[in-house]
Amino acid sequence: MKTLFDKTKILNMNMKNRFIPEYKEFTDKIHKIGSNIIMQIVYGGFMTDYNTKIRTIWGPSTMKNEVIGTWSKEMRKEEIKYLVDAYGQAAKRVKESGFDGVEIHAGHGYLLSQFLSPYYNKRKDEYGGNIENRSRIIFEIFNAMRKCVGNDFPILIKLNSYDYVKEGGLTEIDSLYVAKKLANLGINAIEVTGGNESIKEVVDSNMGAARTKIVISKEKESYFKSYATKLSKIVDIPVILIGGNRHLDVMEDILNNSNIQYFSLSRPLTAEPDLINRWINGDNKKPKCVSCNKCYTTHGKRCILNIRES
């Protein structure tokens, strides 16, 4: 016999699936122009100031975001299980929406990077303590996602290399452990990042993921390449380097002198959406982006240089 609760579950599922048709239309258009698209999914934790007075913000422990002041509540085990299952269902919707893969975001101070970092993870149960425990939630999420999407659908992860905090943060050794185990579990690629943007010390020292003033010299570019190079030597899956990739010759040098296979760009493409085509056509002059980060505060995340020109 059906109950009202059954109907409520069906209604909730329909609400969660309501964006699939729009996403499918979007991904179809991307495929028609000859490109692929991967969706990145994340639970932000206390990296938000949206309606925090009336919302419960989860964290590995009860902690305060030092930069924006948002507090998180320590997750109960049943809440961790709920989140793990939610990631799996989200991956399934990503696949049904026509995306070519899904990426887990585990960097920059978002929830999963908080679990990895002893700076924020003070738990005494199987989700805290040593790195095997602190990374347990990520392995469970990956397994839940793989179960929902099958073995042929690409799953990637954006993984912190360091927190760049002087004491108590995620270390390179611990991060490499997580990356290698994920590779052994069957993840398809690892995108290397770093920095914890909820820690004031990291932000003040310009050691976050989106650093400024990197165009002063080419030596400041590709600032996660040391870790990414080490990682590329111990895993048999693609390693993707982000962080200050600006000049084509710098990236080609890394490509030819390491096992790093792919490079990510973000801010340069905000400034010049056609940058890659420009490079393909032989125009290798320096990119327009000056890493000022003003795009983060403009309406629509637009490049401030383009706004001035329009």
Short mmCIF file of N, CA and C in Angstrom, two decimals, residues 23 38-44 83-95 99 101-107 110 112 141 145 149 153 155-158:
data_model
loop_
_atom_site.label_atom_id
_atom_site.label_comp_id
_atom_site.label_asym_id
_atom_site.label_seq_id
_atom_site.Cartn_x
_atom_site.Cartn_y
_atom_site.Cartn_z
N TYR A 23 19.93 20.66 -19.02
CA TYR A 23 21.34 20.31 -19.16
C TYR A 23 21.57 19.49 -20.42
N ILE A 38 32.72 18.31 -19.00
CA ILE A 38 32.66 17.56 -17.75
C ILE A 38 32.10 18.47 -16.67
N MET A 39 31.19 17.95 -15.87
CA MET A 39 30.62 18.75 -14.78
C MET A 39 31.39 18.52 -13.49
N GLN A 40 31.70 19.61 -12.80
CA GLN A 40 32.35 19.56 -11.50
C GLN A 40 31.27 19.68 -10.42
N ILE A 41 31.30 18.79 -9.44
CA ILE A 41 30.31 18.84 -8.37
C ILE A 41 31.02 19.00 -7.03
N VAL A 42 30.36 19.71 -6.10
CA VAL A 42 31.01 20.04 -4.84
C VAL A 42 29.96 20.36 -3.79
N TYR A 43 30.25 19.97 -2.55
CA TYR A 43 29.52 20.54 -1.41
C TYR A 43 30.46 21.53 -0.75
N GLY A 44 30.04 22.77 -0.69
CA GLY A 44 30.94 23.85 -0.31
C GLY A 44 31.26 23.95 1.16
N LEU A 83 25.43 12.31 2.58
CA LEU A 83 26.21 13.07 1.60
C LEU A 83 26.88 12.15 0.58
N VAL A 84 27.42 11.04 1.03
CA VAL A 84 28.03 10.08 0.12
C VAL A 84 27.01 9.61 -0.91
N ASP A 85 25.83 9.25 -0.45
CA ASP A 85 24.77 8.81 -1.36
C ASP A 85 24.36 9.93 -2.32
N ALA A 86 24.33 11.17 -1.81
CA ALA A 86 23.94 12.31 -2.64
C ALA A 86 24.94 12.54 -3.77
N TYR A 87 26.22 12.35 -3.48
CA TYR A 87 27.23 12.47 -4.54
C TYR A 87 27.01 11.41 -5.61
N GLY A 88 26.69 10.20 -5.19
CA GLY A 88 26.43 9.14 -6.16
C GLY A 88 25.25 9.47 -7.06
N GLN A 89 24.16 9.95 -6.47
CA GLN A 89 22.98 10.31 -7.25
C GLN A 89 23.25 11.52 -8.15
N ALA A 90 24.06 12.44 -7.65
CA ALA A 90 24.42 13.60 -8.48
C ALA A 90 25.20 13.17 -9.70
N ALA A 91 26.13 12.23 -9.53
CA ALA A 91 26.91 11.72 -10.66
C ALA A 91 26.00 11.05 -11.68
N LYS A 92 25.01 10.34 -11.19
CA LYS A 92 24.07 9.68 -12.10
C LYS A 92 23.32 10.71 -12.92
N ARG A 93 22.91 11.82 -12.31
CA ARG A 93 22.20 12.88 -13.04
C ARG A 93 23.13 13.57 -14.05
N VAL A 94 24.39 13.71 -13.67
CA VAL A 94 25.37 14.28 -14.60
C VAL A 94 25.45 13.42 -15.86
N LYS A 95 25.52 12.13 -15.68
CA LYS A 95 25.58 11.22 -16.83
C LYS A 95 24.31 11.31 -17.66
N PHE A 99 26.62 14.88 -19.99
CA PHE A 99 28.01 15.30 -19.79
C PHE A 99 28.95 14.12 -20.08
N GLY A 101 31.69 13.40 -18.40
CA GLY A 101 32.37 12.95 -17.19
C GLY A 101 31.94 13.81 -16.03
N VAL A 102 32.44 13.47 -14.84
CA VAL A 102 32.11 14.23 -13.64
C VAL A 102 33.37 14.38 -12.81
N GLU A 103 33.54 15.55 -12.21
CA GLU A 103 34.73 15.80 -11.38
C GLU A 103 34.31 16.14 -9.96
N ILE A 104 34.95 15.48 -8.99
CA ILE A 104 34.78 15.78 -7.57
C ILE A 104 35.72 16.92 -7.21
N HIS A 105 35.20 17.94 -6.55
CA HIS A 105 36.06 19.04 -6.10
C HIS A 105 36.47 18.79 -4.65
N ALA A 106 37.75 18.56 -4.44
CA ALA A 106 38.28 18.32 -3.09
C ALA A 106 39.45 19.26 -2.81
N GLY A 107 39.21 20.53 -3.07
CA GLY A 107 40.26 21.52 -2.84
C GLY A 107 39.72 22.81 -2.28
N TYR A 110 36.78 23.74 0.46
CA TYR A 110 35.46 23.14 0.42
C TYR A 110 35.45 21.89 1.30
N LEU A 112 35.27 18.58 1.31
CA LEU A 112 36.11 17.40 1.22
C LEU A 112 37.57 17.72 1.52
N ILE A 141 32.79 8.28 -1.44
CA ILE A 141 32.09 9.04 -2.47
C ILE A 141 32.44 8.51 -3.85
N MET A 145 29.77 6.91 -6.48
CA MET A 145 29.60 7.46 -7.81
C MET A 145 29.84 6.39 -8.88
N VAL A 149 27.28 5.24 -11.93
CA VAL A 149 27.53 5.60 -13.34
C VAL A 149 28.17 4.49 -14.15
N PHE A 153 32.15 5.49 -17.43
CA PHE A 153 31.92 6.94 -17.35
C PHE A 153 33.06 7.57 -16.56
N ILE A 155 35.33 9.56 -14.13
CA ILE A 155 35.26 10.29 -12.86
C ILE A 155 36.64 10.88 -12.59
N LEU A 156 36.71 12.18 -12.38
CA LEU A 156 37.96 12.87 -12.08
C LEU A 156 37.87 13.48 -10.69
N ILE A 157 39.00 13.96 -10.19
CA ILE A 157 38.98 14.68 -8.92
C ILE A 157 39.92 15.86 -8.99
N LYS A 158 39.49 16.98 -8.44
CA LYS A 158 40.38 18.13 -8.22
C LYS A 158 40.84 18.02 -6.77
#
